[in-house]
Tab-separated table of C-alpha atoms in Angstrom:
chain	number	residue	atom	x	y	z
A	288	UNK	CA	-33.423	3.626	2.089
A	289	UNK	CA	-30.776	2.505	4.414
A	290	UNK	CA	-28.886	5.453	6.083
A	291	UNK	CA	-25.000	5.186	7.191
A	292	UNK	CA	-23.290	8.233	9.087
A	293	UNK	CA	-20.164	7.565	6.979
A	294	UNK	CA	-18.905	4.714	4.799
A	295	UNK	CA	-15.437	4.219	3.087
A	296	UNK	CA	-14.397	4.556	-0.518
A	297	UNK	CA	-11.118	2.526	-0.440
A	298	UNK	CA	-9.233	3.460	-3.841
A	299	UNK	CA	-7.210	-0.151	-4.512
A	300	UNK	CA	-7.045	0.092	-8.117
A	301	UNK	CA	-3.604	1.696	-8.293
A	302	UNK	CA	-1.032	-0.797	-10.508
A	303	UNK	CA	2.571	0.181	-8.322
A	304	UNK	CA	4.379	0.436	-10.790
A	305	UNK	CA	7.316	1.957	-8.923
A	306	UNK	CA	7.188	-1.605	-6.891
A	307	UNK	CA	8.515	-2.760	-10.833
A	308	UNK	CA	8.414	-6.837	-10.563
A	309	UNK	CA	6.596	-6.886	-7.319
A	310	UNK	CA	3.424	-5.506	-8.973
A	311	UNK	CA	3.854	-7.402	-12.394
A	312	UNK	CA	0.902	-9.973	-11.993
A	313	UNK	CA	-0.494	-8.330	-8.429
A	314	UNK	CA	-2.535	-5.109	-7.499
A	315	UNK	CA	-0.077	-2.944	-4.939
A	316	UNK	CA	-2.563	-3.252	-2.127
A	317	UNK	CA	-2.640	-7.475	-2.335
A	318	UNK	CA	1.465	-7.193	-2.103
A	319	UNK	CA	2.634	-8.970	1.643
A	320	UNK	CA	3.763	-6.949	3.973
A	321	UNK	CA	5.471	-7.783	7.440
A	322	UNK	CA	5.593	-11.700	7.017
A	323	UNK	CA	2.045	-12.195	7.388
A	324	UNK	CA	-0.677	-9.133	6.146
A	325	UNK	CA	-1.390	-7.666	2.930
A	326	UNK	CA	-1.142	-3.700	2.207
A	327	UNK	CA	-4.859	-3.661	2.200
A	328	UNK	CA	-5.266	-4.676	5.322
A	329	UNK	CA	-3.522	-1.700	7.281
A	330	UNK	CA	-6.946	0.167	6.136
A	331	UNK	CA	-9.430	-2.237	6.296
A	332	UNK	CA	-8.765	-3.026	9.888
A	333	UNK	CA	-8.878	0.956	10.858
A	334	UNK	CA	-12.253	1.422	9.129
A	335	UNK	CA	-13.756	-1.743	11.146
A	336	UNK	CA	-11.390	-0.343	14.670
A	337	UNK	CA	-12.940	3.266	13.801
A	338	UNK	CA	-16.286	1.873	13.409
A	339	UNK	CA	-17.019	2.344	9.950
A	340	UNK	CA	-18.792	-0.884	8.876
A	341	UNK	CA	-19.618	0.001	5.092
A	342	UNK	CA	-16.275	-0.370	2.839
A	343	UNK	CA	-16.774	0.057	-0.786
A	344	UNK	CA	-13.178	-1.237	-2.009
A	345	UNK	CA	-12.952	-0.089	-6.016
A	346	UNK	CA	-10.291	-2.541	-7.844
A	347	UNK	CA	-8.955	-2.216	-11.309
A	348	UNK	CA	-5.528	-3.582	-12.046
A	349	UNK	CA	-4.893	-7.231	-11.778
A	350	UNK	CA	-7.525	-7.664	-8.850
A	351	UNK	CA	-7.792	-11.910	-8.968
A	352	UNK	CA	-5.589	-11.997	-5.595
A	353	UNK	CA	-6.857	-8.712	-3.936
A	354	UNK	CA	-10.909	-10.172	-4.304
A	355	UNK	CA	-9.718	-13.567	-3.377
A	356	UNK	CA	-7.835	-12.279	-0.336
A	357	UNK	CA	-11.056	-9.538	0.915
A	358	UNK	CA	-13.609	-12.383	-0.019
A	359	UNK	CA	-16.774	-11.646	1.622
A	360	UNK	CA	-14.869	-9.095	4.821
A	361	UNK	CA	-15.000	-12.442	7.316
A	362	UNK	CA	-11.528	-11.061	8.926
A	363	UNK	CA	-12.483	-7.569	9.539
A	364	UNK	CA	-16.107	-8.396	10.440
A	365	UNK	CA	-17.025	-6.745	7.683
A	366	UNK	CA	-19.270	-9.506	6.134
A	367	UNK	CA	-22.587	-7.505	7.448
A	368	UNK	CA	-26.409	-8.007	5.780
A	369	UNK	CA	-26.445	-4.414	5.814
A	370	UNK	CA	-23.554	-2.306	4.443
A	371	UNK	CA	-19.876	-4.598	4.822
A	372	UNK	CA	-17.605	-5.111	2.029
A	373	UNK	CA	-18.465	-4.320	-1.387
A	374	UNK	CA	-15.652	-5.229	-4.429
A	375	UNK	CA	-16.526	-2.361	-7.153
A	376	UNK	CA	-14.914	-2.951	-10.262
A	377	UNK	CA	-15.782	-1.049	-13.222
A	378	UNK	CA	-18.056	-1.961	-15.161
A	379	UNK	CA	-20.292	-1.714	-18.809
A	380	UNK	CA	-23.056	0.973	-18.981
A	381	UNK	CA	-25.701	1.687	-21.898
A	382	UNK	CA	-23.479	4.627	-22.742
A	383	UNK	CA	-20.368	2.364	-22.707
A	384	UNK	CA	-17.765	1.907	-20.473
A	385	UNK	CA	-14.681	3.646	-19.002
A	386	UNK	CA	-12.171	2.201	-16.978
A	387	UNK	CA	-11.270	4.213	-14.022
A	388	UNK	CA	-9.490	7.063	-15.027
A	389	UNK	CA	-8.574	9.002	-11.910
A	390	UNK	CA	-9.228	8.867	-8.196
A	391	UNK	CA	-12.107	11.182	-8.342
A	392	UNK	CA	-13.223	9.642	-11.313
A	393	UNK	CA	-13.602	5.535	-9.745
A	394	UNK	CA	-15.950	7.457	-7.168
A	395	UNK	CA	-17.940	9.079	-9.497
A	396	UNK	CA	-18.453	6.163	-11.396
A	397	UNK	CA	-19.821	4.533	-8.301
A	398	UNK	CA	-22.269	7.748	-7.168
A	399	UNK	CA	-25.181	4.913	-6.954
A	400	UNK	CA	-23.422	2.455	-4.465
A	401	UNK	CA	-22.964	5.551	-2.315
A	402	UNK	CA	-26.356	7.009	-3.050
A	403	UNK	CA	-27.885	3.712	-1.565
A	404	UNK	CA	-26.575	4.305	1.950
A	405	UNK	CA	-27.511	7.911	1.676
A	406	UNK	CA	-24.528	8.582	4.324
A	407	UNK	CA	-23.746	11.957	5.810
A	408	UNK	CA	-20.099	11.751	5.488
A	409	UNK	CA	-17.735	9.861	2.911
A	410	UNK	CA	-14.437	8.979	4.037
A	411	UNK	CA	-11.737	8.758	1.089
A	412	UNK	CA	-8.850	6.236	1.342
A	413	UNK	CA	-6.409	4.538	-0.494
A	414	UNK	CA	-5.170	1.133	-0.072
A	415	UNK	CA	-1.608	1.448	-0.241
A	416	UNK	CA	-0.809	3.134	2.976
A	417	UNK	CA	0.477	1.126	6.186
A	418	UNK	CA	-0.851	3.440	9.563
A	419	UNK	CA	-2.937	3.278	11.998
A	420	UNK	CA	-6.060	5.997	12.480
A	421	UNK	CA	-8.915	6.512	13.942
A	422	UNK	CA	-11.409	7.640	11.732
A	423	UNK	CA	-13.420	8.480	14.007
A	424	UNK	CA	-11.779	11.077	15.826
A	425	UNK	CA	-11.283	12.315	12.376
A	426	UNK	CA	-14.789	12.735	11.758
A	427	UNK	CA	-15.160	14.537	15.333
A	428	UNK	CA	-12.248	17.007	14.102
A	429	UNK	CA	-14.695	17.286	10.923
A	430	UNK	CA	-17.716	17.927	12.893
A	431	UNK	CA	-16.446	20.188	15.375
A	432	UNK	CA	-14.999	22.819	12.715
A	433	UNK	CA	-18.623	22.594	10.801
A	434	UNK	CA	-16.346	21.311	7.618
A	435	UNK	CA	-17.400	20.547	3.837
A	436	UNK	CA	-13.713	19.076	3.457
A	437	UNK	CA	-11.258	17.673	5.940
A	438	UNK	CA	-8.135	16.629	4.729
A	439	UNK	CA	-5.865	14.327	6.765
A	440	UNK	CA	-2.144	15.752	6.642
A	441	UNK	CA	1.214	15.449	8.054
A	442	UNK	CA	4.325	17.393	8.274
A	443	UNK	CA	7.108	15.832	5.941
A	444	UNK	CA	10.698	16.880	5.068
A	445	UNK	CA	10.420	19.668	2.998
A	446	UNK	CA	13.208	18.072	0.578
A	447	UNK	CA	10.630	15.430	0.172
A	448	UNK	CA	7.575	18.075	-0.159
A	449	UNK	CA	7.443	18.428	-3.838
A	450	UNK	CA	5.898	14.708	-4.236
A	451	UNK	CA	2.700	15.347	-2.206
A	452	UNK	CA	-0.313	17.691	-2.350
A	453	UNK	CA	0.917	20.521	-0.007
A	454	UNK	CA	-1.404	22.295	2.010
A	455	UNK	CA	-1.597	26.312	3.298
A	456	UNK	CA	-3.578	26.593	5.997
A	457	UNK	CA	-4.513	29.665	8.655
A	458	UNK	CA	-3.999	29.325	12.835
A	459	UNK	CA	-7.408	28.121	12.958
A	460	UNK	CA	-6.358	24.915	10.700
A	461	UNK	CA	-8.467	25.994	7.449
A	462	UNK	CA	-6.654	25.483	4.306
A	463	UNK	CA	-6.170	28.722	2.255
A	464	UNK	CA	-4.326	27.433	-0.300
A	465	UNK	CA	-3.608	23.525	-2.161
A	466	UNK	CA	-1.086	22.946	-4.596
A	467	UNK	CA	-0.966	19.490	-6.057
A	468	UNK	CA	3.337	18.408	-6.176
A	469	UNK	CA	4.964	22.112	-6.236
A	470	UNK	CA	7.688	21.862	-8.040
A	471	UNK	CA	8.955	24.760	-5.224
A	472	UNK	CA	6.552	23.948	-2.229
A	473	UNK	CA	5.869	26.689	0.383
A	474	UNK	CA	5.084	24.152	3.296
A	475	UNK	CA	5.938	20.933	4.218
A	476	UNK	CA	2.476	20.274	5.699
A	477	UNK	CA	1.289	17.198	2.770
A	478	UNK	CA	-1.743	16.013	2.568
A	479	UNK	CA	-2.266	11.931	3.045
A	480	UNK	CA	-4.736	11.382	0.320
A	481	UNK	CA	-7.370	10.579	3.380
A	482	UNK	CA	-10.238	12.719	3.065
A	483	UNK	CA	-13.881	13.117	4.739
A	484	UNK	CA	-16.235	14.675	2.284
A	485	UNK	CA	-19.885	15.894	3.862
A	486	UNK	CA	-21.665	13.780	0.888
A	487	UNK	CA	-23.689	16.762	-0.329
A	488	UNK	CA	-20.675	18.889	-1.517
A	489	UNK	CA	-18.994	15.705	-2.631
A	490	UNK	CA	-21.870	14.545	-5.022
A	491	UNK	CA	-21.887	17.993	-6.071
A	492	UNK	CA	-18.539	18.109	-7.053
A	493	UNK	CA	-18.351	14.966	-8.753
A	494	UNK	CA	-20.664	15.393	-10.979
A	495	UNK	CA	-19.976	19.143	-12.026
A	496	UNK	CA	-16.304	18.028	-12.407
A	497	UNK	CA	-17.345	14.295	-14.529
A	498	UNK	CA	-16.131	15.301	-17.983
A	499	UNK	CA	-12.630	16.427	-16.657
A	500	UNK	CA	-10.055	14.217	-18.118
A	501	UNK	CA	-8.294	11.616	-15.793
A	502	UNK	CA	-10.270	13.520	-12.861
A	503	UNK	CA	-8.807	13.456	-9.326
A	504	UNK	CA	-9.444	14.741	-6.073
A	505	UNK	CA	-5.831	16.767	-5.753
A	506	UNK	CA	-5.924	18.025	-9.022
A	507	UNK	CA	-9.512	18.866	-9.840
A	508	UNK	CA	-11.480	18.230	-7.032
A	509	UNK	CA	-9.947	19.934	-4.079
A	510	UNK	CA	-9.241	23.321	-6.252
A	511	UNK	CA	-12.995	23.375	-7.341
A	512	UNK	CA	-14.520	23.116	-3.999
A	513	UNK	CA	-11.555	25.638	-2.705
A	514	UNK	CA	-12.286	28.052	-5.495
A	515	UNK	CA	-16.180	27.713	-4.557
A	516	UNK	CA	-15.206	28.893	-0.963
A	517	UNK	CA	-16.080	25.634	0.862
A	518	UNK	CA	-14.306	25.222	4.448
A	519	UNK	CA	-11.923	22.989	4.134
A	520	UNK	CA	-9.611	21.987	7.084
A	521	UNK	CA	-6.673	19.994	7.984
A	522	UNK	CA	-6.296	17.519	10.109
A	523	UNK	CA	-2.752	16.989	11.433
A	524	UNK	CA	-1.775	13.222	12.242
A	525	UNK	CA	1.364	12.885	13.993
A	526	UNK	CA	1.592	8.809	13.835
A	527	UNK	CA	3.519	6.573	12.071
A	528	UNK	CA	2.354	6.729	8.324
A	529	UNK	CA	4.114	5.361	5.816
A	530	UNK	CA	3.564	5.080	1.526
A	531	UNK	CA	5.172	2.439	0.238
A	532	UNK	CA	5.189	3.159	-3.406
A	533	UNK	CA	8.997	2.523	-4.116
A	534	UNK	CA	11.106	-0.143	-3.749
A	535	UNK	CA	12.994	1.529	-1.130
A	536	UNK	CA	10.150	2.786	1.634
A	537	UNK	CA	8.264	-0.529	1.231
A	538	UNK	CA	11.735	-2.518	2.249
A	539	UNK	CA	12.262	0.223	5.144
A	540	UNK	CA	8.777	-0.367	6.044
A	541	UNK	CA	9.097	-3.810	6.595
A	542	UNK	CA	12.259	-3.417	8.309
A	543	UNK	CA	10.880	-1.000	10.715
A	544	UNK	CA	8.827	-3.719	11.887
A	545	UNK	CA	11.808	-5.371	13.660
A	546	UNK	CA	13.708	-2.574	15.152
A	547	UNK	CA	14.403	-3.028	18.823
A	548	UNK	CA	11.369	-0.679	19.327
A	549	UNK	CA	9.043	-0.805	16.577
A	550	UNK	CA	8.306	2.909	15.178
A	551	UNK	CA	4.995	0.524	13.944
A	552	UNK	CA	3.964	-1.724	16.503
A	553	UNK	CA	2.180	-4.828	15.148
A	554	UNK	CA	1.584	-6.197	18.810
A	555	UNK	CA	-0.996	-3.394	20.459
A	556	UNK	CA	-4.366	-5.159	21.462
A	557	UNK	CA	-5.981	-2.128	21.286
A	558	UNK	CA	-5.891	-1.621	17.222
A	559	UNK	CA	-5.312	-4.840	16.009
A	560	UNK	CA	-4.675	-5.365	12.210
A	561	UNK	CA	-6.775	-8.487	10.875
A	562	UNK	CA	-6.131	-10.309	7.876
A	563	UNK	CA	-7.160	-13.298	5.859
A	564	UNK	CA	-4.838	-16.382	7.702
A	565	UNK	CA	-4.394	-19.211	5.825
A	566	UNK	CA	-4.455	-23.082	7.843
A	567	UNK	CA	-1.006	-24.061	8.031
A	568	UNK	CA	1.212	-25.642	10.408
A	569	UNK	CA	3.316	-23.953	12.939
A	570	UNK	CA	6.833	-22.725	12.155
A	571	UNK	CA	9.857	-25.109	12.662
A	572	UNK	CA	13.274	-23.878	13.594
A	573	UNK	CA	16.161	-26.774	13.607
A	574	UNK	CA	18.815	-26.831	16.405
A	575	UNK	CA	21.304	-25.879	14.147
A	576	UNK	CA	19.508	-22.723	12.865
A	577	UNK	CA	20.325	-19.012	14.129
A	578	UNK	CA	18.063	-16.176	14.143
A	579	UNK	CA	18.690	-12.359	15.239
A	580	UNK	CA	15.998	-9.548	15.024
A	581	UNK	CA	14.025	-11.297	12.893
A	582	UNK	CA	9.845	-12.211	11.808
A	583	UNK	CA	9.322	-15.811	10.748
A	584	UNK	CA	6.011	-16.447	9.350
A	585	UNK	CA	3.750	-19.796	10.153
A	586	UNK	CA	4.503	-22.607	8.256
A	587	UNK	CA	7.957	-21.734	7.753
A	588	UNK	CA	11.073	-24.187	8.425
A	589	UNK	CA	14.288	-22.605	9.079
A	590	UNK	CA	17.823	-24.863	8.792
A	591	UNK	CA	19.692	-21.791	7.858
A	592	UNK	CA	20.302	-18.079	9.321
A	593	UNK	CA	18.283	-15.417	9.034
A	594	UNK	CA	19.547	-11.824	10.179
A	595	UNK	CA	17.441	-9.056	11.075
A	596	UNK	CA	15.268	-10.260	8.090
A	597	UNK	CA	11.197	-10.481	7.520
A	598	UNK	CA	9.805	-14.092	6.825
A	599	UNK	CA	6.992	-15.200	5.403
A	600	UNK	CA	5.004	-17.887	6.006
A	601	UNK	CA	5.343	-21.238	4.482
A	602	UNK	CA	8.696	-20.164	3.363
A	603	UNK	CA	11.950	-22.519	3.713
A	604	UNK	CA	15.087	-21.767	4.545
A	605	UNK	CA	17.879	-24.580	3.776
A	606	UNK	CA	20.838	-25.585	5.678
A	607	UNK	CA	23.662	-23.281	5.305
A	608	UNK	CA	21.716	-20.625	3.825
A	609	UNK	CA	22.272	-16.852	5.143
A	610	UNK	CA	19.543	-14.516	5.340
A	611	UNK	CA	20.441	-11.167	5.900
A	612	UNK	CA	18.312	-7.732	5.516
A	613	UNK	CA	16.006	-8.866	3.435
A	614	UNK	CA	11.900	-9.445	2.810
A	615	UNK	CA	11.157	-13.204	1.864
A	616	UNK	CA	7.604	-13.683	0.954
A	617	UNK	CA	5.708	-16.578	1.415
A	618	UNK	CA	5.690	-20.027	-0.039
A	619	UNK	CA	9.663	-19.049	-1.240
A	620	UNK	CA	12.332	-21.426	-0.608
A	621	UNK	CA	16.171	-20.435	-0.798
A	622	UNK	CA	18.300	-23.375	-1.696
A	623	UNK	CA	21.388	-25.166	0.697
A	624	UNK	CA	24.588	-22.861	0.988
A	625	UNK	CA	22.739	-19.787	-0.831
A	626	UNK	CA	23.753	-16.166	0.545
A	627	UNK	CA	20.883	-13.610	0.308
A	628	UNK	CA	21.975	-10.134	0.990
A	629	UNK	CA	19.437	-6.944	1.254
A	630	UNK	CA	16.559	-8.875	-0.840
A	631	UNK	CA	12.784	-8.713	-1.806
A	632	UNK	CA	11.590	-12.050	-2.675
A	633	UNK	CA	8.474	-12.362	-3.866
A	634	UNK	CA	5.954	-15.444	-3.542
A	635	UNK	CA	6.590	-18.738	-4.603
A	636	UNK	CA	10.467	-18.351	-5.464
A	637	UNK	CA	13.266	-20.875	-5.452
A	638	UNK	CA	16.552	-19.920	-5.164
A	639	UNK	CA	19.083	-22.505	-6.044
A	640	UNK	CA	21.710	-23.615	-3.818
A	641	UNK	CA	25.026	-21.812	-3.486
A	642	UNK	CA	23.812	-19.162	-4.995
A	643	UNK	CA	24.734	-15.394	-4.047
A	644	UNK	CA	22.178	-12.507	-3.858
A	645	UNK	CA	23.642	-9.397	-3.225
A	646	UNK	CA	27.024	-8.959	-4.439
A	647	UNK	CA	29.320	-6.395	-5.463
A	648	UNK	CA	29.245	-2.386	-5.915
A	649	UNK	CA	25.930	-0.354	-6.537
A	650	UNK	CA	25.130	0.244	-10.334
A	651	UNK	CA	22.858	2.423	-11.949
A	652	UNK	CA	19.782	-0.037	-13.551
A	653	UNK	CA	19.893	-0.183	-17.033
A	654	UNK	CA	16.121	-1.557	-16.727
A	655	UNK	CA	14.524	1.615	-15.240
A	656	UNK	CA	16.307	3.760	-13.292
A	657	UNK	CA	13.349	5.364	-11.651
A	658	UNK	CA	11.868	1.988	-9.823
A	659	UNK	CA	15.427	0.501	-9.449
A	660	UNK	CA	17.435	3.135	-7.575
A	661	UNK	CA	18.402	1.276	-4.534
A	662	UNK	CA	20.837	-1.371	-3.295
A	663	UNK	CA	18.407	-4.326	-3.534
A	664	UNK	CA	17.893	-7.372	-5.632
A	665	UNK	CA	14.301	-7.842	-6.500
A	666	UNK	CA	12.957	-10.903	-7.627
A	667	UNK	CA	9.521	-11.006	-9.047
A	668	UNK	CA	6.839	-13.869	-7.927
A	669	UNK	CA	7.387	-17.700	-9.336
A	670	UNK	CA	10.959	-17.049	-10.465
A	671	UNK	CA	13.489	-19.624	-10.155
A	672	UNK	CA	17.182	-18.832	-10.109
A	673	UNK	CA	19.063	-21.713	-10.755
A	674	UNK	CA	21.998	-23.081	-8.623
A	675	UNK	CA	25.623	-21.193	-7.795
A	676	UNK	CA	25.055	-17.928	-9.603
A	677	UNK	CA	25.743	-14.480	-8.622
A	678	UNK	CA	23.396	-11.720	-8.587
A	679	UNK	CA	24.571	-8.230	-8.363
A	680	UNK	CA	23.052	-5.143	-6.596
A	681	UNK	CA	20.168	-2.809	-7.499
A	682	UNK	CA	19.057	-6.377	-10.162
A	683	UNK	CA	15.473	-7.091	-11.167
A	684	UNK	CA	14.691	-10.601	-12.348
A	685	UNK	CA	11.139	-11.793	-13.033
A	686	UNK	CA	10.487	-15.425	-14.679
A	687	UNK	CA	12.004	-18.816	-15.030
A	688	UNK	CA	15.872	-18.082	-14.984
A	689	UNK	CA	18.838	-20.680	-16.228
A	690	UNK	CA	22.130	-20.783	-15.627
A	691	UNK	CA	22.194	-19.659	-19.457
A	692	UNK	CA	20.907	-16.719	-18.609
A	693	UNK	CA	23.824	-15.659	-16.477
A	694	UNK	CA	27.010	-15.121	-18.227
A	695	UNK	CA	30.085	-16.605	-16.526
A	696	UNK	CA	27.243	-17.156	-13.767
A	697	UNK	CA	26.895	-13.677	-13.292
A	698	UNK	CA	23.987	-10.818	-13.083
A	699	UNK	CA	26.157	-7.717	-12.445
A	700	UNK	CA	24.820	-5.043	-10.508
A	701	UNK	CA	22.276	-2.580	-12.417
A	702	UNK	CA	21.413	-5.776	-14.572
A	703	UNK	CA	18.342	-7.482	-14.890
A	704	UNK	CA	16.193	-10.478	-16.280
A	705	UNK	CA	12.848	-10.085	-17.423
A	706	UNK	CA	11.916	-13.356	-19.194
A	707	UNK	CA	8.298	-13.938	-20.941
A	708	UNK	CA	5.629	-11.796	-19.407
A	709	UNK	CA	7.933	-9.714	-17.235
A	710	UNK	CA	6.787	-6.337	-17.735
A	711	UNK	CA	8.446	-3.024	-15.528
């Protein structure tokens, strides 16, 4: 039997749906982020940087570009003949088959990869999170305080308290009481969904807890073992960590990256972030183009402006065009004379010329208030917008647009466009 101190679970399956169009034909942790990387790869790179060469990665929703992108771990040297990158969808058994139902639930169904490596510690993750840790030092932290359970945490505002699992703990850092989302929390100390797990006391408590419905580790898992007196303890992070779940944080997340100082800094050589690059040329900026506070992506030609904006690569940029605040994924290209204010473009978009993203008052969505609550348009991957239209604020479009589709060339703000196989 081979025998691993610690290996990853890294939970990937998650659809984002709060990322509405960005997420429609994509897994949240293949989305780009910062002009180059994927979500995934924030995590990936801190397991191989921490040491931890044994990454099971469990996929469910839409997972074509997510395997395509980890392929066999070559980036994160994680293509090893003994432990590496594993993809673990779920899959058929003689007593049927269940999709993942819950967090706790994907690692149950996968007790036999983790059996295999007979480990001493498991180390929970999920794959939507952009930070940088050292697992390691975590597992010290877990060591040290002779722990069944430690739980990665950070202090958050306590307005914002009431989304998270909120922790209790004593002046010796055990927890002494978990509640999963109080509606009224009594501590803004939230837990990060990053656990470590001593892998007896895990195994035990996945399979005692297997026939809870939808099980999950800060609903079910965490109270059993706390109710069964097992030391768990927190570990307090004080980095930059950052969930981008909604619309909102993943467009201050990327714009983060180009503040004068970066609260995130891509550019340490000490804890670099690897990813999958693909072979493309270099960038090409024009004499006549202007650029301020901005990341330009390989591959990308720039005529235009771009303002304090987040490139892609591959992406063009036509002359005239204005670039301001936004994200602009790769392989896009935005169209001669068109104005693109506080946007997320997905992949592979065209915007036509003259046209106007961006414009306007704020409206309430009239899609789904709960994804779309901010001032951005959102444009889903493969859309095309056709020439001189407007688009509004707080808009969702997602599909092969016309300049039918735009009433006196207008989206108004709230508005959206969802054409064949858009779904929220």
């Amino acid at each position: 039997m081979i025998k691993k101190e610690m290996i990853a679970m890294l939970l990937a399956g998650g659809q984002g749906s709060r990322l509405g169009v960005l997420t429609q034909k994509v897994a949240k942790p293949a989305v780009s982020f910062g002009g180059k990387y994927r979500i995934i790869d924030f995590p990936l790179s801190n397991c191989i940087n921490s040491g931890v060469d044994t990454v099971g990665v469990l996929t469910q929703y839409q997972p074509l570009r997510l395997n395509a992108h980890i392929g066999i771990g070559i980036p994160w040297d994680l293509d090893r003949n003994v432990g590496g990158v594993t993809i673990l969808p779920p899959y058929e058994r003689s007593k049927g088959s269940d999709w993942y139902t819950g967090t706790a639930n994907a690692i149950y169904q996968n007790l036999e990869y983790m059996e295999a490596y007979n480990p001493e510690y498991v180390l929970i993750l999920s794959g939507d999170h952009i930070y940088k840790m050292d697992y390691e030092v975590m597992l010290d932290y877990h060591k040290a305080n002779n722990a069944d359970i430690t739980i990665a945490a950070m202090p958050v505002p306590i307005e914002e308290a009431s989304r998270f699992g909120i922790l209790i703990t004593d002046e010796s850092n055990r927890i002494t009481e978990f509640e999963e989302k109080p509606p009224v929390p009594r501590s803004n100390l939230a837990s990060m969904g990053i656990y470590i797990f001593s892998w007896p006391v895990l195994r035990e408590a996945l399979i005692k807890m297997k026939d809870e419905p939808g099980c999950d580790f800060g609903k079910h898992i965490i109270p059993y073992c706390h109710g069964k007196g097992e030391r768990i303890f927190a570990y307090e992070y004080n980095g930059y960590w950052k969930d981008v779940g909604t619309l909102g944080s993943y467009w201050e997340a990327n714009m983060e990256l180009i503040d004068i100082i970066p609260e995130f800094n891509l550019y340490e050589e000490y804890w670099k972030i690897y990813t999958k690059s693909e072979v493309i040329p270099p960038q090409f900026i024009s004499a006549d183009a202007k650029i301020e506070r901005s990341i330009i992506g390989e591959g990308t030609e720039v005529y235009g402006e771009v303002v304090n904006s987040v490139i892609g690569a591959g992406v063009t940029i036509a002359e005239g065009a204005v670039v301001r605040d936004s994200i602009v994924m790769q392989g896009a290209s935005i169209g001669a004379g068109a104005k693109v204010e506080k946007a997320i473009i997905a992949e592979n978009v065209k915007i036509g010329a003259g046209t106007e993203l961006g414009v306007g008052e704020y409206a309430t969505s009239t899609y789904d208030p709960k994804v779309y609550q901010f001032d951005l348009v959102t444009i889903g991957e493969n859309s095309v917008i056709p020439e001189h239209v407007k688009i509004g604020k707080n808009t969702a479009i997602a599909g092969e647009t016309t300049a039918d589709d735009y009433p006196d060339g207008l989206l108004a703000s709230g508005n959206y466009i969802i054409k064949a196989g858009g779904v929220k």
